mmCIF file of C-alpha atoms and ligand atoms in Angstrom:
data_model
loop_
_atom_site.group_PDB
_atom_site.id
_atom_site.type_symbol
_atom_site.label_atom_id
_atom_site.label_comp_id
_atom_site.label_asym_id
_atom_site.label_seq_id
_atom_site.Cartn_x
_atom_site.Cartn_y
_atom_site.Cartn_z
ATOM 1 C CA MET A 876 -1.235 2.972 1.297
ATOM 2 C CA ALA A 877 1.461 1.554 3.162
ATOM 3 C CA ASP A 878 3.064 -1.424 4.170
ATOM 4 C CA VAL A 879 4.050 -1.591 7.882
ATOM 5 C CA THR A 880 6.445 -4.350 8.833
ATOM 6 C CA PHE A 881 6.741 -4.782 12.608
ATOM 7 C CA THR A 882 9.832 -6.486 13.629
ATOM 8 C CA SER A 883 11.063 -7.886 17.088
ATOM 9 C CA PRO A 884 12.892 -10.289 19.141
ATOM 10 C CA ALA A 885 9.373 -10.722 20.665
ATOM 11 C CA MET A 886 7.563 -12.025 17.598
ATOM 12 C CA PRO A 887 8.480 -15.683 16.252
ATOM 13 C CA LYS A 888 8.553 -13.630 13.063
ATOM 14 C CA ASP A 889 8.356 -10.225 11.093
ATOM 15 C CA VAL A 890 4.574 -9.192 10.642
ATOM 16 C CA THR A 891 3.669 -6.933 7.620
ATOM 17 C CA VAL A 892 0.545 -5.118 7.628
ATOM 18 C CA TYR A 893 -1.204 -2.805 5.100
ATOM 19 C CA ALA A 894 -2.383 0.531 6.538
ATOM 20 C CA THR A 895 -5.657 2.207 4.492
ATOM 21 C CA ALA A 896 -4.666 5.654 2.843
ATOM 22 C CA GLY A 897 -6.505 8.121 4.797
ATOM 23 C CA ASP A 898 -6.348 6.724 8.032
ATOM 24 C CA THR A 899 -5.630 8.450 10.852
ATOM 25 C CA ARG A 900 -4.954 5.862 12.986
ATOM 26 C CA THR A 901 -1.655 5.672 15.356
ATOM 27 C CA LEU A 902 1.154 3.274 15.114
ATOM 28 C CA LEU A 903 -0.111 1.386 17.983
ATOM 29 C CA SER A 904 -3.611 1.502 17.287
ATOM 30 C CA VAL A 905 -2.163 -0.654 13.819
ATOM 31 C CA ALA A 906 -0.159 -2.766 16.023
ATOM 32 C CA LYS A 907 -2.697 -3.739 19.000
ATOM 33 C CA GLU A 908 -5.592 -4.485 15.769
ATOM 34 C CA HIS A 909 -2.966 -6.919 14.142
ATOM 35 C CA LYS A 910 -2.225 -8.400 17.894
ATOM 36 C CA VAL A 911 1.671 -7.017 17.519
ATOM 37 C CA PRO A 912 3.087 -6.647 21.046
ATOM 38 C CA ILE A 913 4.022 -2.933 21.004
ATOM 39 C CA HIS A 914 4.719 -2.262 24.915
ATOM 40 C CA PHE A 915 2.533 0.308 25.914
ATOM 41 C CA GLU A 916 1.359 2.274 28.869
ATOM 42 C CA CYS A 917 -0.304 5.876 29.469
ATOM 43 C CA GLU A 918 -1.335 5.382 25.137
ATOM 44 C CA ASN A 919 -1.125 9.447 25.942
ATOM 45 C CA GLY A 920 2.706 10.349 24.474
ATOM 46 C CA GLU A 921 3.846 10.400 28.195
ATOM 47 C CA CYS A 922 5.336 7.218 29.714
ATOM 48 C CA GLY A 923 7.770 6.356 26.512
ATOM 49 C CA SER A 924 7.204 2.613 26.874
ATOM 50 C CA CYS A 925 5.867 2.450 23.189
ATOM 51 C CA ALA A 926 9.072 4.254 21.508
ATOM 52 C CA CYS A 927 10.123 2.394 18.495
ATOM 53 C CA GLN A 928 12.619 2.843 15.781
ATOM 54 C CA VAL A 929 10.838 3.716 12.586
ATOM 55 C CA THR A 930 12.664 3.648 9.057
ATOM 56 C CA VAL A 931 11.023 4.845 6.281
ATOM 57 C CA LEU A 932 11.445 1.692 3.274
ATOM 58 C CA SER A 933 9.261 3.351 0.288
ATOM 59 C CA ASP A 934 10.874 6.098 -1.777
ATOM 60 C CA LYS A 935 7.684 8.427 -2.090
ATOM 61 C CA THR A 936 8.265 11.885 -1.021
ATOM 62 C CA PRO A 937 7.619 12.434 2.577
ATOM 63 C CA LEU A 938 4.842 13.787 3.894
ATOM 64 C CA GLY A 939 5.216 16.595 6.528
ATOM 65 C CA ILE A 940 6.796 14.965 9.590
ATOM 66 C CA ALA A 941 4.564 16.230 12.284
ATOM 67 C CA LEU A 942 6.155 15.357 16.164
ATOM 68 C CA THR A 943 3.638 16.109 18.709
ATOM 69 C CA GLU A 944 5.309 18.192 21.422
ATOM 70 C CA LYS A 945 4.625 15.397 23.832
ATOM 71 C CA GLU A 946 6.655 12.913 21.751
ATOM 72 C CA LYS A 947 9.922 15.581 21.320
ATOM 73 C CA THR A 948 9.540 15.886 25.071
ATOM 74 C CA VAL A 949 9.731 12.095 25.535
ATOM 75 C CA LEU A 950 12.267 11.027 23.239
ATOM 76 C CA LYS A 951 14.488 13.404 23.730
ATOM 77 C CA LEU A 952 14.520 13.260 27.697
ATOM 78 C CA ALA A 953 14.738 9.025 26.599
ATOM 79 C CA GLY A 954 17.995 10.053 24.611
ATOM 80 C CA LYS A 955 16.749 8.926 21.467
ATOM 81 C CA ILE A 956 16.711 12.290 19.271
ATOM 82 C CA THR A 957 18.495 15.483 19.770
ATOM 83 C CA ASP A 958 17.669 18.782 18.943
ATOM 84 C CA THR A 959 19.108 19.161 15.238
ATOM 85 C CA GLN A 960 17.322 15.151 14.293
ATOM 86 C CA ILE A 961 13.788 17.537 15.603
ATOM 87 C CA HIS A 962 14.972 20.483 13.317
ATOM 88 C CA ASP A 963 15.478 18.221 10.333
ATOM 89 C CA ALA A 964 12.600 16.636 11.064
ATOM 90 C CA GLU A 965 10.415 20.015 11.168
ATOM 91 C CA VAL A 966 12.315 21.642 8.493
ATOM 92 C CA LYS A 967 13.564 19.612 5.978
ATOM 93 C CA ASP A 968 11.092 16.221 6.350
ATOM 94 C CA LEU A 969 13.732 13.991 7.464
ATOM 95 C CA PRO A 970 12.187 10.991 9.681
ATOM 96 C CA PRO A 971 13.814 10.729 12.726
ATOM 97 C CA PRO A 972 15.164 7.551 13.832
ATOM 98 C CA TRP A 973 12.888 6.960 16.827
ATOM 99 C CA ARG A 974 9.349 7.573 17.414
ATOM 100 C CA LEU A 975 5.976 6.890 19.717
ATOM 101 C CA ALA A 976 4.035 4.333 18.515
ATOM 102 C CA CYS A 977 1.152 5.923 20.435
ATOM 103 C CA GLN A 978 1.869 9.171 18.708
ATOM 104 C CA PHE A 979 2.754 8.365 15.174
ATOM 105 C CA ILE A 980 0.095 8.188 12.651
ATOM 106 C CA VAL A 981 0.567 5.849 9.848
ATOM 107 C CA ARG A 982 0.776 7.960 6.478
ATOM 108 C CA HIS A 983 1.352 6.591 2.749
ATOM 109 C CA GLU A 984 5.340 5.622 3.621
ATOM 110 C CA ASP A 985 5.945 1.900 3.689
ATOM 111 C CA ILE A 986 7.902 1.635 6.934
ATOM 112 C CA LEU A 987 9.978 -1.271 9.324
ATOM 113 C CA VAL A 988 8.718 -0.747 12.936
ATOM 114 C CA LYS A 989 11.734 -2.227 15.418
ATOM 115 C CA PHE A 990 10.836 -2.742 19.035
HETATM 116 FE FE1 FES B 1183 3.183 6.264 27.005
HETATM 117 FE FE2 FES B 1183 3.519 5.745 24.425
HETATM 118 S S1 FES B 1183 2.333 4.397 25.469
HETATM 119 S S2 FES B 1183 3.917 7.187 25.321
#
């Protein structure tokens, strides 16, 4: 169970929503449900338009960080993450600074999402 806080100059104020445990929805799906205007186009991890800065706020031990191959490729091409950050995410469970909202599955950590 996690609080997901969205912040953006595109919104008059921050929005915090509660994502249910066991949910396997993407961050984009959670945003759409709550009418949070994250920009998106392909919804398939290919265009990069849904890139968001994600900060883990809770001190719970992070679950394994799973970046999809598409997410790695698109974020790297956009210059938003490095090979080292990908390695740290996969080997040390250190969350990378940017994610694709259409690929990122909301887990149990409280997160701050900037877009
Ligand atoms: Fe295209 Fe997420 S909407 S990568």
